[in-house]
Coordinates of C-alpha atoms and ligand atoms in Angstrom, one line a residue:
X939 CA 0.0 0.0 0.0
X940 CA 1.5 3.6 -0.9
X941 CA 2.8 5.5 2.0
X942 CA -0.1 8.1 2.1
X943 CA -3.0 5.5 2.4
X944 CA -1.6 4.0 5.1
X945 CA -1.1 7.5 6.8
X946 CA -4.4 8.3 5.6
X947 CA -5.8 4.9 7.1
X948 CA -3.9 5.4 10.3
X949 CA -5.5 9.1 10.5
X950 CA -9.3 7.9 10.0
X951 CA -8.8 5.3 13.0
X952 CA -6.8 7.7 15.2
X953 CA -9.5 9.9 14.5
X954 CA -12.4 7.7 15.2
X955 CA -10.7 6.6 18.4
X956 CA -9.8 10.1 19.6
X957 CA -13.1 10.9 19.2
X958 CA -14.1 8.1 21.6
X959 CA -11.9 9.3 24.1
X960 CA -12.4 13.0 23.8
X961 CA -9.2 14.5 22.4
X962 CA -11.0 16.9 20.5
X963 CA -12.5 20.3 22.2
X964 CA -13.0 23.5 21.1
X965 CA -12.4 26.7 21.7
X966 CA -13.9 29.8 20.7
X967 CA -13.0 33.2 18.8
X968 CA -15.0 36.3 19.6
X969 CA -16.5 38.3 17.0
X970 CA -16.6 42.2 17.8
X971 CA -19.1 44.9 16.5
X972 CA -16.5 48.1 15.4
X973 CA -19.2 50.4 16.5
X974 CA -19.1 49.4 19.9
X975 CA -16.4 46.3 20.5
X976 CA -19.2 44.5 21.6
X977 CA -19.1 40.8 21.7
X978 CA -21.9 39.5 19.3
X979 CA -21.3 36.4 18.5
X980 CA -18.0 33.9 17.9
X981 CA -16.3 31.3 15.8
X982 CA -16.0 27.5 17.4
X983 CA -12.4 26.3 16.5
X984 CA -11.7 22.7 16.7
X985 CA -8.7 21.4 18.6
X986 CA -6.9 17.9 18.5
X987 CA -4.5 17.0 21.3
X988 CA -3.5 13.9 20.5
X989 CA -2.0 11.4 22.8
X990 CA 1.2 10.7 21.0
X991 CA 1.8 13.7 18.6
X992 CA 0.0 15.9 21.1
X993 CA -1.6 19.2 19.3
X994 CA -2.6 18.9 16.2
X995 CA -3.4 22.0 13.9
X996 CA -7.1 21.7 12.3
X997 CA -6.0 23.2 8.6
X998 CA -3.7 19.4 9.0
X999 CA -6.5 16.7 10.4
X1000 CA -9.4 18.7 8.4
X1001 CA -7.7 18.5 5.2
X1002 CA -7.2 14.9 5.4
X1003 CA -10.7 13.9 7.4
X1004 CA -12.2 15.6 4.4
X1005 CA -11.3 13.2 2.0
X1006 CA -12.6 10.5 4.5
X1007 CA -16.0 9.5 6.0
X1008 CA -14.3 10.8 9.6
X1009 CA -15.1 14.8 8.6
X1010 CA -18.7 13.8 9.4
X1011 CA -18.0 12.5 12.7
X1012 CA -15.8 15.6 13.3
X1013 CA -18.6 18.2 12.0
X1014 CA -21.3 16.6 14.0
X1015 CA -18.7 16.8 17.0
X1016 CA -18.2 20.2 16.7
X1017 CA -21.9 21.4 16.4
X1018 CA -22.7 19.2 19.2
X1019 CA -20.1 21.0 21.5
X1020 CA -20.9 24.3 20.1
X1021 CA -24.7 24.1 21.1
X1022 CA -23.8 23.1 24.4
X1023 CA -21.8 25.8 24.7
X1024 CA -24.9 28.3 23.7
X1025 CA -27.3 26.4 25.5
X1026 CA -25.0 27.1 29.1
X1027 CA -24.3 30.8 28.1
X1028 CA -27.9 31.2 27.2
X1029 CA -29.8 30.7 30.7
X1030 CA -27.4 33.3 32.0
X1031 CA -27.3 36.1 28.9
X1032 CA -30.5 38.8 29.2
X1033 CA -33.2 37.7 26.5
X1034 CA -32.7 40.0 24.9
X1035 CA -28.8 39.9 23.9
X1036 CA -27.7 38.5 20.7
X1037 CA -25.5 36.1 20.2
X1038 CA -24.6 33.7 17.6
X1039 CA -21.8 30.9 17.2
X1040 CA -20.7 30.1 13.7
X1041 CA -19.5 26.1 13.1
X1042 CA -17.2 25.6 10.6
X1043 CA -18.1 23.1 7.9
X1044 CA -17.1 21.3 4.7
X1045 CA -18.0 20.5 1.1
X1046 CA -18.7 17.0 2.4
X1047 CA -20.9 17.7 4.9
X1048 CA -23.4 19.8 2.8
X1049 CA -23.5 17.0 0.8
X1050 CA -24.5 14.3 2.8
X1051 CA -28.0 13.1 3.8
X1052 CA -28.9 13.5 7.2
X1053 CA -27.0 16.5 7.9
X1054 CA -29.6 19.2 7.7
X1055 CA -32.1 16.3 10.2
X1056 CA -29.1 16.0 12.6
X1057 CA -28.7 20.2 13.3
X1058 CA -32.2 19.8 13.8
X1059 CA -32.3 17.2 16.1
X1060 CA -29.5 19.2 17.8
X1061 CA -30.9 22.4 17.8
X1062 CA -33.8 21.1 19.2
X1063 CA -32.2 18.7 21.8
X1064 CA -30.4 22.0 23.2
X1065 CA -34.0 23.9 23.3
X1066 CA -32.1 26.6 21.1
X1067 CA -33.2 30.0 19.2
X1068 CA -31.9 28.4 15.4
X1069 CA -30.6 31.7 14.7
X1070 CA -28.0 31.0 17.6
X1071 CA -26.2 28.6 15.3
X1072 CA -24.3 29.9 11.8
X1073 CA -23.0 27.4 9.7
X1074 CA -19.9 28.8 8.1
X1075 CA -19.3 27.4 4.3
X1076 CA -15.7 28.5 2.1
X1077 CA -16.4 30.2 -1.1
X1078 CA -14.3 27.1 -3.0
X1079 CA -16.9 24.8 -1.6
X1080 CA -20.0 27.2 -3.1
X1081 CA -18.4 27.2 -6.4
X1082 CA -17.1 23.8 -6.6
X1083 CA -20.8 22.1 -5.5
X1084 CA -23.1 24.5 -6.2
X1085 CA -26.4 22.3 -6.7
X1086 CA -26.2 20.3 -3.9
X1087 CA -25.0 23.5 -2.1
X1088 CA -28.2 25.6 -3.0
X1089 CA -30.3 22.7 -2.0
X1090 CA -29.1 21.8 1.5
X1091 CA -28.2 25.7 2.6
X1092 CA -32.0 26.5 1.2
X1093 CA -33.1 23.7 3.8
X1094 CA -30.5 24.9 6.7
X1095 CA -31.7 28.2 6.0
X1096 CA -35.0 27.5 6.4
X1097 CA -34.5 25.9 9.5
X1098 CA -33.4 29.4 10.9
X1099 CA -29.6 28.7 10.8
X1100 CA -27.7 31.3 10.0
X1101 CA -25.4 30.9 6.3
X1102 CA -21.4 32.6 6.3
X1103 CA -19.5 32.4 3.3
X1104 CA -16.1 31.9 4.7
X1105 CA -12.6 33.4 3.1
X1106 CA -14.6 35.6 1.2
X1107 CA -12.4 37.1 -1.8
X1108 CA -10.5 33.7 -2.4
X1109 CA -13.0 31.7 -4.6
X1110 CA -13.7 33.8 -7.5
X1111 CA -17.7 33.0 -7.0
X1112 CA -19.9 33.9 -9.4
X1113 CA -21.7 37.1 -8.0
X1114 CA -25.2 36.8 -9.4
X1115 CA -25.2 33.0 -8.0
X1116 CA -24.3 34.3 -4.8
X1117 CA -27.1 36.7 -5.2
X1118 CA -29.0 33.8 -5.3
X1119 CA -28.1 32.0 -2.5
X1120 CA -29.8 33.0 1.6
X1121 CA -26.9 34.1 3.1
X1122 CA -26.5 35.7 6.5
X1123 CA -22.9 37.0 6.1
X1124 CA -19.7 37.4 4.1
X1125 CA -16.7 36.6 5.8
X1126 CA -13.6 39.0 4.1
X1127 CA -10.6 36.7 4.1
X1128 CA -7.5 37.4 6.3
X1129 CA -5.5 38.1 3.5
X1130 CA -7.3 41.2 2.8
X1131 CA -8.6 42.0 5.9
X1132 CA -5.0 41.6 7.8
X1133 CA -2.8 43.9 5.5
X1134 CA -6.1 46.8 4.7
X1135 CA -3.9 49.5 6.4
X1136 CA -0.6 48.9 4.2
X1137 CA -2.4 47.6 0.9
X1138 CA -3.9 50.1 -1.5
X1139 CA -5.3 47.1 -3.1
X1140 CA -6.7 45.5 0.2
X1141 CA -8.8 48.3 0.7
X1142 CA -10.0 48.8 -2.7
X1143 CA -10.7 45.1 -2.7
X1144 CA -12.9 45.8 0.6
X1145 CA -14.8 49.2 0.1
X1146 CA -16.3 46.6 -3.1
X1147 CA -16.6 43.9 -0.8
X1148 CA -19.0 45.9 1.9
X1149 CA -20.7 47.4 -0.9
X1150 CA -21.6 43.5 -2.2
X1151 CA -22.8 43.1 1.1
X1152 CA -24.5 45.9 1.8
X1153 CA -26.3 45.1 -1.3
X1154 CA -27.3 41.5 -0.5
X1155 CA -28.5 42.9 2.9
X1156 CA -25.8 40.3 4.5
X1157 CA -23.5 41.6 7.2
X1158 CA -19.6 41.7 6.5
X1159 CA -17.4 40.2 8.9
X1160 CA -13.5 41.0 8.5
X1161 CA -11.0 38.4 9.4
X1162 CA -7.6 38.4 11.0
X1163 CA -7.5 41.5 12.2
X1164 CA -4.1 41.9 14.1
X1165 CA -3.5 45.3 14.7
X1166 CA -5.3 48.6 15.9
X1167 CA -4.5 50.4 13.1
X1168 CA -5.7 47.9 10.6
X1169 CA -9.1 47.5 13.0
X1170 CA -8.8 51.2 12.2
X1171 CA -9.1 51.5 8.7
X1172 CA -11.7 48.4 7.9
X1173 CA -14.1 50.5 10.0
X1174 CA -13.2 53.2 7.8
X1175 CA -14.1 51.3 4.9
X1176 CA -17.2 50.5 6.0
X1177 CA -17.1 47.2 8.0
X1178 CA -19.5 46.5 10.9
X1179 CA -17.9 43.4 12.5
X1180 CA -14.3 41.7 12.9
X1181 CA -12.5 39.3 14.3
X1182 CA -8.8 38.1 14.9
X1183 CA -5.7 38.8 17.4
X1184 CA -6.1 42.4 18.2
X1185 CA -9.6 41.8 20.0
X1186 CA -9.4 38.3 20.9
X1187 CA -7.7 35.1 20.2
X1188 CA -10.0 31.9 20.5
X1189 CA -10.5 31.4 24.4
X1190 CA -12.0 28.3 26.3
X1191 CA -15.5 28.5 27.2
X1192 CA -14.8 29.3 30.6
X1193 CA -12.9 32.5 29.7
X1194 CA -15.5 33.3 27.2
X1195 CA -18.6 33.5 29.0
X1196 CA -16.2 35.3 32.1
X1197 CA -16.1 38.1 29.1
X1198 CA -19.5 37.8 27.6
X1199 CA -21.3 37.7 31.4
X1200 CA -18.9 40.0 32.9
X1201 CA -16.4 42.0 30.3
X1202 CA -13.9 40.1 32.4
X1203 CA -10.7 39.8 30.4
X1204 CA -8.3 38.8 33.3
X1205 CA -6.8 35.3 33.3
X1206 CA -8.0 34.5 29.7
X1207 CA -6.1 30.9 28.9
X1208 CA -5.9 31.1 25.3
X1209 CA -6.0 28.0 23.3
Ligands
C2E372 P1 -10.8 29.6 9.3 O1 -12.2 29.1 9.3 O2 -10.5 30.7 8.3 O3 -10.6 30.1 10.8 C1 -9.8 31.2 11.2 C2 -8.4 30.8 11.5 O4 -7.6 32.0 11.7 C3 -8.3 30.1 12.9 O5 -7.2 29.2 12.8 C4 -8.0 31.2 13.8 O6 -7.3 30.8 15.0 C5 -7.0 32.0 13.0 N1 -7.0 33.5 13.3 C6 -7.9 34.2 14.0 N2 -7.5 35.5 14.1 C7 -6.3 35.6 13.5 C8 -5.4 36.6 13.3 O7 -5.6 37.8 13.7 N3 -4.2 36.3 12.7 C9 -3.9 35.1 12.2 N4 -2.8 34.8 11.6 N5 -4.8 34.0 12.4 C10 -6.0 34.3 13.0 P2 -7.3 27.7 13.3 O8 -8.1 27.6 14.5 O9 -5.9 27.1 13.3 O10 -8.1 27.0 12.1 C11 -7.6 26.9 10.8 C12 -8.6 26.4 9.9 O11 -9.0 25.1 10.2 C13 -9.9 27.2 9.9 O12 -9.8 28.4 9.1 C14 -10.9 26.3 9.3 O13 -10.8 26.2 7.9 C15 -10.4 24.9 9.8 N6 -11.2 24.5 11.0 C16 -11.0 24.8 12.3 N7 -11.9 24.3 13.1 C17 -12.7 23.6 12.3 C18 -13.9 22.8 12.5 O14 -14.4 22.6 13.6 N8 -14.5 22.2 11.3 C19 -14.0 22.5 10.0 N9 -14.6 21.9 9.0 N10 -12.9 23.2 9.8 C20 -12.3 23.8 10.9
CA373 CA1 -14.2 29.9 9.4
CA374 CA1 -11.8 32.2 7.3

C-alpha cells in the first residue's frame, strides 16, 4: 500500500478513536461589533490534542478527514459542543442579547443526507433560538458544488440557521449565483482584511466587498485582524464586524462567558 494510504488509514482510526476518548474540544474566537467592541457572536475552532503527537493544527486533520467518512463524525462533534456551549451561556445572557456561534463546515458535509435532520435534532435537543447557530461554508466549496450547495443551505436556512461564506475574496464566486443563495454573512478573508492599512489594493478590494454586502442585505465580517491600526481603517471602509488577534484570540468557554457575562478579560487561557 503507498505510504499516504496507510497515513491516511492510520489518520481515519486515530481519529475515530480520539473521538471516543475526547481529544477533540473546542475553543472559541470572539466576533466584535467596530461600532461598539461589543461581543456578538463567535467562531468554534476545533482542537486535536493527540495522545502521541500531542496538538494537532485543524487546517492538517481537516484537510485529510475531508477526504474520509471521519469529517462527518468531526462536524457533528463540533456542532454538538458548540450548542452546548450556547445552550449554558444562554440561561445566564438577558433575553434580549444577541449572540450567535458560527460552526465551521465542509463540502462533504453539505452533501450528505442526514446533515440538515441532525442540526435539527441538535438544535432542538439544546431547546435553542436556530438563529444562535451559523454554519460557516468556504467560497471554494460554493463554487465547486453548487447544486447540492443551494439545496441543503436553502433547507439549513429554512430551518433558521444562519449561512457565512467563509474566506470571502479567495474563490472567485460567481456574484449573481451568490445573489442567489440565503446568506447571512460574508466573511472577508485574512489576506485582505489583515494587511487593509498597508495595501492600497486590500482596501479597494474591501470598500467593493462591503458594498456587495450591503447590497445582499448580509452583514460583513472582516477576518484576522491583528492590529489597531488595521481594525482602524476596515471600520473606515465601512465594515460593521471583525475578528482576529487584536480583540481576541479563541478562548475556552470558561474564559468566554467570564467576558461575555462579565467584560472580564483577566486570566484568559488562550488556546
Ligand atoms: P478559518 O475558518 O478561516 O478560521 C480562522 C483561523 O484563523 C483560525 O485558525 C484562527 O485561530 C485564525 N486566526 C484568527 N484570528 C487571527 C489573526 O488575527 N491572525 C492570524 N494569523 N490568524 C488568526 P485555526 O483555529 O488554526 O483554524 C484553521 C482552519 O481550520 C480554519 O480556518 C478552518 O478552515 C479549519 N477549522 C478549524 N476548526 C474547524 C472545524 O471545527 N471544522 C472544520 N470543517 N474546519 C475547521
Ligand atoms: Ca471559518
Ligand atoms: Ca476564514
Amino acid at each position: 500500500m503507498p505510504p499516504d494510504v496507510i497515513s491516511q488509514l492510520k489518520l481515519e482510526s486515530d481519529v475515530l478513536a480520539g473521538l471516543e476518548r475526547n481529544e477533540f474540544s473546542m475553543v472559541y474566537q470572539p466576533v466584535v461589533r467596530l461600532a461598539d467592541r461589543a461581543v456578538t457572536g463567535v467562531e468554534a475552532l476545533m482542537r486535536w490534542d493527540h495522545p502521541v503527537s500531542g496538538h494537532i493544527a485543524p487546517e492538517r486533520f481537516i484537510r485529510l478527514a475531508e477526504n474520509m467518512d471521519s469529517i462527518g463524525r468531526l462536524t457533528e462533534h463540533a456542532i454538538a459542543e458548540t450548542c452546548g456551549m450556547l445552550q449554558r451561556l444562554r440561561t445566564q445572557l438577558p433575553q434580549d442579547k444577541p449572540f450567535n456561534a458560527s460552526v465551521n463546515i465542509s463540502g462533504h458535509d453539505l452533501c450528505r443526507d442526514g446533515f440538515v435532520d441532525f442540526v435539527a435534532f441538535t438544535l432542538d435537543r439544546h431547546a435553542l433560538a436556530p438563529d444562535m447557530l451559523r454554519l460557516e461554508v468556504t467560497e471554494t466549496v460554493l463554487v465547486q458544488e453548487p447544486d447540492i450547495s443551494d439545496q441543503n443551505l436553502r433547507r439549513l436556512r429554512s430551518l433558521g440557521c444562519g449561512i457565512a461564506v467563509d474566506d470571502f475574496g479567495t474563490g472567485y464566486s460567481n456574484l449573481a449565483y451568490l445573489k442567489t443563495l440565503p446568506l447571512t454573512a460574508l466573511k472577508i478573508d485574512r489576506t485582505f482584511a489583515g494587511d487593509a492599512c498597508s495595501s492600497a489594493i486590500s482596501r479597494s478590494i474591501i470598500r467593493m466587498l462591503v458594498g456587495l454586502g450591503a447590497e445582499l442585505g448580509v452583514e460583513i465580517i472582516a477576518e484576522g485582524l491583528e492590529t489597531a491600526d488595521c481594525a482602524t481603517t476596515i471600520a473606515q471602509l465601512g465594515c460593521s464586524f471583525a475578528q482576529g488577534y487584536h480583540f481576541y484570540k479563541p478562548l475556552l468557554e470558561q474564559d468566554l462567558s467570564a467576558l461575555v457575562l462579565h467584560g472580564d478579560e483577566s486570566n484568559q487561557h488562550v488556546a
